[in-house]
mmCIF file of C-alpha atoms and ligand atoms in Angstrom:
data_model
loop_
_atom_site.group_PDB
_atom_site.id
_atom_site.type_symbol
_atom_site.label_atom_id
_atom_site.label_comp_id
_atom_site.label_asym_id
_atom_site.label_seq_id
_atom_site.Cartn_x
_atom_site.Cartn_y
_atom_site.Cartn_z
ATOM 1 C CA UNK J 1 -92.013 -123.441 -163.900
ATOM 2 C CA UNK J 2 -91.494 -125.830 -161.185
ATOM 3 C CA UNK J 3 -88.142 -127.288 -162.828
ATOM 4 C CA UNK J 4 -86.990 -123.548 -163.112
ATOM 5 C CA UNK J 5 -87.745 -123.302 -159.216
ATOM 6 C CA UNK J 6 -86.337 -126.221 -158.628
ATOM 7 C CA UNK J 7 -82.592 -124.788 -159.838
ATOM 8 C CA UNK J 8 -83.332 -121.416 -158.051
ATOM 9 C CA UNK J 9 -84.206 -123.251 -154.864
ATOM 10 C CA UNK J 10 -81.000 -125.432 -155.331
ATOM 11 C CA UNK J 11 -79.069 -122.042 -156.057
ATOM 12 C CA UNK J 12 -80.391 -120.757 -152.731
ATOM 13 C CA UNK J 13 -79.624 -123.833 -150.929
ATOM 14 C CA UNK J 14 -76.178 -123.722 -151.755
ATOM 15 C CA UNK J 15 -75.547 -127.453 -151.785
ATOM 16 C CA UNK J 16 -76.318 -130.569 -154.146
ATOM 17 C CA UNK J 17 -78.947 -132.556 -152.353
ATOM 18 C CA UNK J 18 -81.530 -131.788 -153.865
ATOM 19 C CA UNK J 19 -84.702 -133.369 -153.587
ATOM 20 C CA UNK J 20 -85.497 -132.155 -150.001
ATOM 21 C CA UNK J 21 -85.792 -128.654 -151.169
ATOM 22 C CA UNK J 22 -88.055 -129.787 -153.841
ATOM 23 C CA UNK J 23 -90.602 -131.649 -151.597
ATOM 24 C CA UNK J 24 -91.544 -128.798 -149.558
ATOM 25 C CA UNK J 25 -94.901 -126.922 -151.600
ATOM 26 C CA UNK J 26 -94.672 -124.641 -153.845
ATOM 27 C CA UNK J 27 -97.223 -121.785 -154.941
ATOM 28 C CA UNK J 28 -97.594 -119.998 -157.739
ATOM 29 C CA UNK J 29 -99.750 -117.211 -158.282
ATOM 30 C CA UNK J 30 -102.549 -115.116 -160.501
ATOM 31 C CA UNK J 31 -102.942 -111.793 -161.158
ATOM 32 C CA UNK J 32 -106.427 -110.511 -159.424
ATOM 33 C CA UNK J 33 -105.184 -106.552 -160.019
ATOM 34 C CA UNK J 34 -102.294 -104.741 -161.690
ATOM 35 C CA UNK J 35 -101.721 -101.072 -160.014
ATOM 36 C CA UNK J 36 -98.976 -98.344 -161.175
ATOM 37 C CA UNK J 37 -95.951 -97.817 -158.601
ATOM 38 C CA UNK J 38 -92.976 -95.754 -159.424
ATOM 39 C CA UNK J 39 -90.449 -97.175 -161.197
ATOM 40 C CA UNK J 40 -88.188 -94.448 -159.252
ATOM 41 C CA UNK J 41 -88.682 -96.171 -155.876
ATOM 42 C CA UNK J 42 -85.922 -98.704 -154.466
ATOM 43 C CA UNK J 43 -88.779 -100.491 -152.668
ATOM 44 C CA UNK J 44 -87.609 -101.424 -149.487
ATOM 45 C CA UNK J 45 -90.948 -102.124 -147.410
ATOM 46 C CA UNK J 46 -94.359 -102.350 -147.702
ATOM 47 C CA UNK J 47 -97.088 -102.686 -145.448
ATOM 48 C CA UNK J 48 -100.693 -102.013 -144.802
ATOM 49 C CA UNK J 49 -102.080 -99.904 -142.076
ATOM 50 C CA UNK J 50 -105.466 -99.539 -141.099
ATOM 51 C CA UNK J 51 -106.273 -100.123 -144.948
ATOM 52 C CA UNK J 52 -103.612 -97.625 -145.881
ATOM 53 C CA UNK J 53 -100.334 -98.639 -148.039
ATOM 54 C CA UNK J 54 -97.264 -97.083 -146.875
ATOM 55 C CA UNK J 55 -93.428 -98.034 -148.036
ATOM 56 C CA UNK J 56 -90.118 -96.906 -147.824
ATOM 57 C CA UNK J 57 -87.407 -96.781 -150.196
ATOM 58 C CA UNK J 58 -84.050 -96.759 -150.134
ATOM 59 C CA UNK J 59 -80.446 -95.688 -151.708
ATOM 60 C CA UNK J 60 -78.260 -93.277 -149.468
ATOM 61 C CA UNK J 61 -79.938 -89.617 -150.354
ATOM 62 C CA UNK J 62 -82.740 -90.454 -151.935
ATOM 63 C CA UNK J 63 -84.754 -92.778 -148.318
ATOM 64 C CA UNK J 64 -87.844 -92.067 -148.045
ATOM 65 C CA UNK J 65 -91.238 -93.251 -146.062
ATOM 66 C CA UNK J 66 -94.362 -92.823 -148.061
ATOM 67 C CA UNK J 67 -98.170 -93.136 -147.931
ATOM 68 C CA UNK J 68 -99.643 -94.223 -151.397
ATOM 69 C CA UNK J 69 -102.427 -94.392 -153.190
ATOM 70 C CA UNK J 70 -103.072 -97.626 -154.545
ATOM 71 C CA UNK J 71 -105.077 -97.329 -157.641
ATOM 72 C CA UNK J 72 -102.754 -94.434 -159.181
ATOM 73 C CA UNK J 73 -99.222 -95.439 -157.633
ATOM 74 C CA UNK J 74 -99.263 -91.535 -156.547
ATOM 75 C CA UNK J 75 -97.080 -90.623 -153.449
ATOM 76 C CA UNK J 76 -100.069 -88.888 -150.718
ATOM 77 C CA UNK J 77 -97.558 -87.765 -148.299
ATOM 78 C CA UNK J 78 -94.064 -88.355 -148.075
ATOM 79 C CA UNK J 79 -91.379 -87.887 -145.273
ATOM 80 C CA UNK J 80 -86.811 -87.785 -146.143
ATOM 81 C CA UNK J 81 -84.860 -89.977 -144.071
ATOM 82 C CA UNK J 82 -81.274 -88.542 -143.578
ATOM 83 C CA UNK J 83 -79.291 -88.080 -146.824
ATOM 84 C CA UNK J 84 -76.530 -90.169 -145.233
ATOM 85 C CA UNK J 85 -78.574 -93.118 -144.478
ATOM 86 C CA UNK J 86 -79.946 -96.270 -146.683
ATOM 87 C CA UNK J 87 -83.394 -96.711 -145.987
ATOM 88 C CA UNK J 88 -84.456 -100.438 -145.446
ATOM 89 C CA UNK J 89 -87.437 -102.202 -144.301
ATOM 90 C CA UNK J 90 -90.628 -100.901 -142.327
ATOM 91 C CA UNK J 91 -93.752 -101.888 -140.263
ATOM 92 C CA UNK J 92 -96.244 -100.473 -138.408
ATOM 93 C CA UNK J 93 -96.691 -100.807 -134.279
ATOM 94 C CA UNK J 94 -99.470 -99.060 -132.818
ATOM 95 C CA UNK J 95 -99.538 -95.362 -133.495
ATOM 96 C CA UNK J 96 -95.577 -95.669 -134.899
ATOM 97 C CA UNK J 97 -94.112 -96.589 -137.816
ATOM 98 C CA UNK J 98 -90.587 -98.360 -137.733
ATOM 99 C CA UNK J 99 -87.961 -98.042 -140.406
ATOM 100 C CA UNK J 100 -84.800 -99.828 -140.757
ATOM 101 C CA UNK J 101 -81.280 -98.510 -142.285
ATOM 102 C CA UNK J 102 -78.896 -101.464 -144.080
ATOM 103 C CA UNK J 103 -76.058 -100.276 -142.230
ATOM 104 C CA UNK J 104 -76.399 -97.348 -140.167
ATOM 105 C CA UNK J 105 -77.482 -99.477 -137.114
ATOM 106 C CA UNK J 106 -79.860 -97.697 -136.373
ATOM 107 C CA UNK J 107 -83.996 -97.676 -137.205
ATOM 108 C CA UNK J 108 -86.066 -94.663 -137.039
ATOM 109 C CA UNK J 109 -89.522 -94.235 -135.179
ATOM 110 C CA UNK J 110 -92.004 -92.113 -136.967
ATOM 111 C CA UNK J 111 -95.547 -91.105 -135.849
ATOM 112 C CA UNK J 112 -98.246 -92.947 -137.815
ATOM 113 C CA UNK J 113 -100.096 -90.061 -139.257
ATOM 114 C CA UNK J 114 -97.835 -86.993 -139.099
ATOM 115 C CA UNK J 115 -94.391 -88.613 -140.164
ATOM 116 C CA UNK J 116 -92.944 -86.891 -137.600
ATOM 117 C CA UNK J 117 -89.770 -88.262 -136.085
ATOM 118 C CA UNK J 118 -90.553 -89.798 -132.977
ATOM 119 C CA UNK J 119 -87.336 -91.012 -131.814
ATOM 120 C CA UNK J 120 -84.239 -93.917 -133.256
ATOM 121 C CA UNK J 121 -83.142 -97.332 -131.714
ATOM 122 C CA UNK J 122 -80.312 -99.184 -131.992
ATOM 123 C CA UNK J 123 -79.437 -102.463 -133.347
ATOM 124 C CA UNK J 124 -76.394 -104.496 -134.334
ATOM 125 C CA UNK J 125 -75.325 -105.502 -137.878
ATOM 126 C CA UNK J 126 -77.350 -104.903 -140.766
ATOM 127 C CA UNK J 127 -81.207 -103.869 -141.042
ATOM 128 C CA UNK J 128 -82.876 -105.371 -143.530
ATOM 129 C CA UNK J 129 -86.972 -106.608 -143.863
ATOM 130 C CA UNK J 130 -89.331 -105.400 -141.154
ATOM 131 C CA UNK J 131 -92.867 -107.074 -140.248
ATOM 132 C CA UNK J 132 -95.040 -107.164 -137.050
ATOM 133 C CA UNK J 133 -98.285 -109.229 -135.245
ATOM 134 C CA UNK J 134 -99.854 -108.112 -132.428
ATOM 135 C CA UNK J 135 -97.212 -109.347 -129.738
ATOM 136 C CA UNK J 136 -93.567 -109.202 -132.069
ATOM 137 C CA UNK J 137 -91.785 -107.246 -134.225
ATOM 138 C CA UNK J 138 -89.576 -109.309 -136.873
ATOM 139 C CA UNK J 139 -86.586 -108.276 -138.305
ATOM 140 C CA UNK J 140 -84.034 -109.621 -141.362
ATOM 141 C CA UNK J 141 -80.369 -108.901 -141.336
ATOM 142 C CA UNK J 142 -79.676 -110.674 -144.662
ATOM 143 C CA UNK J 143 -78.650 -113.824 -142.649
ATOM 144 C CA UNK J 144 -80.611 -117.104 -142.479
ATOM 145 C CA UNK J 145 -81.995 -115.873 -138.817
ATOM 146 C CA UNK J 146 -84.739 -113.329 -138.131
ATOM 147 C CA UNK J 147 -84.933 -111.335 -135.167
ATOM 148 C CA UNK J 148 -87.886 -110.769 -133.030
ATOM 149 C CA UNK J 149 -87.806 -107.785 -131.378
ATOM 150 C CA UNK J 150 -90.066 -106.227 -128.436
ATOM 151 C CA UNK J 151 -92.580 -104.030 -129.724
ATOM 152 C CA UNK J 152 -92.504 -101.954 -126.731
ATOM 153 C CA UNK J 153 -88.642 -101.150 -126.457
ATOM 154 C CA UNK J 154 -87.425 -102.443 -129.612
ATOM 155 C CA UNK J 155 -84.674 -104.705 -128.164
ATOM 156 C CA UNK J 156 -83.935 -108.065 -129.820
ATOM 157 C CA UNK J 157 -85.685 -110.804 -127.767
ATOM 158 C CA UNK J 158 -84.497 -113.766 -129.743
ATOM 159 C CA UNK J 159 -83.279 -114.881 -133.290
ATOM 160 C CA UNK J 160 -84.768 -118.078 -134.282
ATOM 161 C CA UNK J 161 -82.855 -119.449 -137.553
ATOM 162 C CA UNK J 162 -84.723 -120.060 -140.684
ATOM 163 C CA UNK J 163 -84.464 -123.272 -142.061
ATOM 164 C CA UNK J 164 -85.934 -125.502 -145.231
ATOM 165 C CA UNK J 165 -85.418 -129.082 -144.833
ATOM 166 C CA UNK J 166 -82.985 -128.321 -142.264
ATOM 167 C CA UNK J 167 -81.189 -126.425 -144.583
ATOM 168 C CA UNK J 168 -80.590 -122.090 -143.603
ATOM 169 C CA UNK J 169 -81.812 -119.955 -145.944
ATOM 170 C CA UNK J 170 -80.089 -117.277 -146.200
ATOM 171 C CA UNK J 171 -80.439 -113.705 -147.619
ATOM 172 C CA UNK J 172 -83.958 -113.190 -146.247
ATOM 173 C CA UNK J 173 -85.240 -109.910 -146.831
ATOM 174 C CA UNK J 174 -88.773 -107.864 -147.010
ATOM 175 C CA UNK J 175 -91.300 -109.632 -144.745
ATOM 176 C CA UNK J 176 -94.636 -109.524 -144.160
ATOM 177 C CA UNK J 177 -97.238 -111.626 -141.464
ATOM 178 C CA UNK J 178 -99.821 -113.086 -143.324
ATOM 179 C CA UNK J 179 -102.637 -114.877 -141.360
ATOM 180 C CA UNK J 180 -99.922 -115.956 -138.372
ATOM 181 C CA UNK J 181 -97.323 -117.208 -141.028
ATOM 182 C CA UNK J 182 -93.639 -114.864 -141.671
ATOM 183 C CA UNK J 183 -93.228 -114.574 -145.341
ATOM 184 C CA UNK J 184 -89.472 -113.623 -146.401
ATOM 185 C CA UNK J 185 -88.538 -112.427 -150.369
ATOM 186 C CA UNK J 186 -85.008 -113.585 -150.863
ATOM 187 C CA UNK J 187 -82.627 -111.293 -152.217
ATOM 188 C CA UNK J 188 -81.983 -111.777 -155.527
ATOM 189 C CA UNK J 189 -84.423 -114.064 -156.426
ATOM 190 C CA UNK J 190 -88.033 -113.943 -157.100
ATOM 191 C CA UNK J 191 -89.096 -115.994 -154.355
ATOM 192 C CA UNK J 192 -90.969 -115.856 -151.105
ATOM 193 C CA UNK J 193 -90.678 -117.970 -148.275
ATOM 194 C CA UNK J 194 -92.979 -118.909 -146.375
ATOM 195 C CA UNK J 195 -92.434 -119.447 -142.677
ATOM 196 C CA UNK J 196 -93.402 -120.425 -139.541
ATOM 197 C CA UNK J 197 -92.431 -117.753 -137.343
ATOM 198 C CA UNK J 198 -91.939 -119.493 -133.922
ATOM 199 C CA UNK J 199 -89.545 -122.667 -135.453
ATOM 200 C CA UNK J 200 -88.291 -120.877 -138.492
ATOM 201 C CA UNK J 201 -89.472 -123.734 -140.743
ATOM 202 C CA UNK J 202 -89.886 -123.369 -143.965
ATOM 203 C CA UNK J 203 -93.216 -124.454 -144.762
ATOM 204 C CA UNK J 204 -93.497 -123.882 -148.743
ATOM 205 C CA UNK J 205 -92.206 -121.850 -151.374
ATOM 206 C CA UNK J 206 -94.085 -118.898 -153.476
ATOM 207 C CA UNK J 207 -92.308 -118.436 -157.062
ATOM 208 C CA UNK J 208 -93.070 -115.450 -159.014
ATOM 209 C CA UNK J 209 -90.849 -116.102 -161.451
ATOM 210 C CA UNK J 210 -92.488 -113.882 -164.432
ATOM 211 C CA UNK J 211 -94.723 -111.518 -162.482
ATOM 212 C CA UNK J 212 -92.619 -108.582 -163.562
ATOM 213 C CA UNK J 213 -90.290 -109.980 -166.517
ATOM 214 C CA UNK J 214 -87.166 -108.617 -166.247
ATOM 215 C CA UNK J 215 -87.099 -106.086 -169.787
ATOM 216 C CA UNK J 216 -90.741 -104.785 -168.267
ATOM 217 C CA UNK J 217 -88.820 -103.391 -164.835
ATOM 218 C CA UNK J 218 -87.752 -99.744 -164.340
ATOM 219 C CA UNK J 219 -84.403 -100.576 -165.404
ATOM 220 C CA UNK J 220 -81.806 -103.036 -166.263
ATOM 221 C CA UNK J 221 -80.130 -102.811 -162.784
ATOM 222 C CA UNK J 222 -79.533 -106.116 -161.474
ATOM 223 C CA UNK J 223 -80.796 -104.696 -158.086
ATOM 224 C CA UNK J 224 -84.378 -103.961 -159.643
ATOM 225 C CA UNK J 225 -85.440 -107.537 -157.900
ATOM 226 C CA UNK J 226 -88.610 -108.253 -155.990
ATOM 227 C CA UNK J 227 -88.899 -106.603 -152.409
ATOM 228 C CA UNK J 228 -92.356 -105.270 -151.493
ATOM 229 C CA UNK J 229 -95.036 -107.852 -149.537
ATOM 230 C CA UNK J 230 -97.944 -106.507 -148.335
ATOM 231 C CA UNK J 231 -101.394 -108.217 -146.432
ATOM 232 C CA UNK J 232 -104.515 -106.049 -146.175
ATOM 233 C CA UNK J 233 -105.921 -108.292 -143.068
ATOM 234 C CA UNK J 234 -109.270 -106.934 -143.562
ATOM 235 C CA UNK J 235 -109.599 -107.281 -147.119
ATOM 236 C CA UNK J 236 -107.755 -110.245 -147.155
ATOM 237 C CA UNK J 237 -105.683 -109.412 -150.356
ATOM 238 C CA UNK J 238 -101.995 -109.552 -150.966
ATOM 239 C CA UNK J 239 -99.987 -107.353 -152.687
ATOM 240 C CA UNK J 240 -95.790 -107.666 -154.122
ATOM 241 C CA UNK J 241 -93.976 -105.403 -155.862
ATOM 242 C CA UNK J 242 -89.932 -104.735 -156.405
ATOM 243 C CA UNK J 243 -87.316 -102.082 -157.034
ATOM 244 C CA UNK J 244 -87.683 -100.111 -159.184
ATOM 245 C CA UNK J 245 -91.049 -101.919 -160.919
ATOM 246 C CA UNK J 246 -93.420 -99.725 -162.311
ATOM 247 C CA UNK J 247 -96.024 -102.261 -161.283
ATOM 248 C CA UNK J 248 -97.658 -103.162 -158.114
ATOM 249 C CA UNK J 249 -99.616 -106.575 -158.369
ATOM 250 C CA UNK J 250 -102.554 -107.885 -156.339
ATOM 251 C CA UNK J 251 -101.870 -111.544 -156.501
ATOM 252 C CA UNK J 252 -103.702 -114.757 -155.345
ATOM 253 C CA UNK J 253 -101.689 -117.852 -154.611
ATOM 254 C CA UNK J 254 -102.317 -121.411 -156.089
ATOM 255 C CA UNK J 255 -100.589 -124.460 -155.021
ATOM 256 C CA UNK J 256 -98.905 -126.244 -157.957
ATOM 257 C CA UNK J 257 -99.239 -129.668 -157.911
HETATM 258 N N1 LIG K 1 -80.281 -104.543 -149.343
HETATM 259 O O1 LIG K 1 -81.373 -103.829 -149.469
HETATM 260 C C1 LIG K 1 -80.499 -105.818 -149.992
HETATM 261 C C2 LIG K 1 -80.000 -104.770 -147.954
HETATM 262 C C3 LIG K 1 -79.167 -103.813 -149.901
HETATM 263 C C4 LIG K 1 -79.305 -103.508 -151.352
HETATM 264 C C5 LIG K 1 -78.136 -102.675 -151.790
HETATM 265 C C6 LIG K 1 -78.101 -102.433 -153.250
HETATM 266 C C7 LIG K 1 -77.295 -101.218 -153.520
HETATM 267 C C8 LIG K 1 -77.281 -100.831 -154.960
HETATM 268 C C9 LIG K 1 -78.018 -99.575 -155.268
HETATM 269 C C10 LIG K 1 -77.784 -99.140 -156.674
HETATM 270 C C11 LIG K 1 -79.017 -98.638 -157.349
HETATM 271 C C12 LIG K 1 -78.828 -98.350 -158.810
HETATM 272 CA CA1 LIG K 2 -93.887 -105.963 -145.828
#
């Protein structure tokens, strides 16, 4: 497993040197619960709210921001986004939820409870992963930099650039806060990235290579990949899932050594 990681990583790096990448830890995981999630849903975020799971989905038509159950997978209330838009990643903030569209520059602001539209903001480029603490609001564009945003107006504060070894990683997508540390699926790939959100460092790898084999996923698509983190903070438990996956996993992380 770790020599398969090892290639992947290299992949992701882009470049030949190789043992760097390699000395940074990596985690691998077990299985504590497996849950049902529709295999329909182009999982594009996933988050926790007051003990609640909520995600959106994505391709243009078909965006959507749901509440689900998690022991049956079923969809408990459900609101469209646009038809012309392409639903991306989501968080909550207060009594909002934010959702992101790839490239429609522009993110959507519904209320918490009611799905109600509250209002849109703005952004350049391309919207990709959404996660938030207390003070910040983090963003992915599919570059090797994530955005932090003000949670109060929205508006880009800085972009701090996300680095292993000194190395950018790039194509950082769904992302999730998990006790104070930014973790980052990359796109494509069945890895997570674990970061430290105020130097962008790269402080260890999670591989999930095999959680979901690909023949067991909703469909052959290529873009049926992993993207779909979620922390319950007060249970403590964290939960992945992907496009398209009829599965959603509760997983526990051990450190291969
Ligand atoms: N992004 O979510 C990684 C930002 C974009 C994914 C775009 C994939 C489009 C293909 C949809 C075809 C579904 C069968
Ligand atoms: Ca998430």
């Amino acid at each position: 497993m770790l020599k398969s990681f090892a290639l992947t990583a290299l992949v992701l790096a882009g470049c030949a040197a190789t043992s760097a990448v390699a000395a940074l830890p990596v985690y691998g995981f077990v299985v504590k619960n497996t849950y049902p999630h529709d295999p329909q849903a182009f999982t594009q975020g996933l988050f926790f709210r007051n003990g609640q799971l909520f995600e959106t989905t994505g391709i243009i038509g078909r965006s959507t921001l749901r509440r689900l159950d998690l022991k049956t997978g079923k969809v408990l209330q459900q609101a469209a986004l646009p038809r012309d838009v392409f639903g991306e990643g989501s968080t909550a903030v207060g009594e909002h939820i934010l959702g992101l569209t790839w490239q429609s520059k522009t993110g959507y602001v519904f209320d918490a409870k009611t799905f109600t539209l509250k209002g849109k903001f703005p952004y350049e480029g391309e919207g990709w992963g959404l996660a938030s603490d207390a003070r910040h609001v983090y963003m992915s564009d599919g570059s090797a930099s994530i955005r932090v945003l003000d949670p109060a107006t929205l508006k880009e504060v800085r972009r701090v650039p996300v680095t292993a070894e000194g190395k950018p990683i790039a194509s950082l997508n769904e992302l999730e806060i998990v006790d104070g540390e930014l973790y980052a699926n990359v796109w494509g790939t069945d890895i997570i990235a674990r970061i430290d959100p105020a130097s962008g460092k790269v402080t260890g790898w999670i591989d999930l290579t095999n959680l979901l084999p690909r023949e067991k996923r909703g469909t052959s698509s290529v873009d049926a990949v992993l993207n779909g983190i979620a922390y319950d903070d007060k249970q403590r438990k964290l939960y992945v899932t992907g496009k398209f996956w009829p599965k959603l996993f509760e997983i526990e992380l051990v450190r291969f050594e």
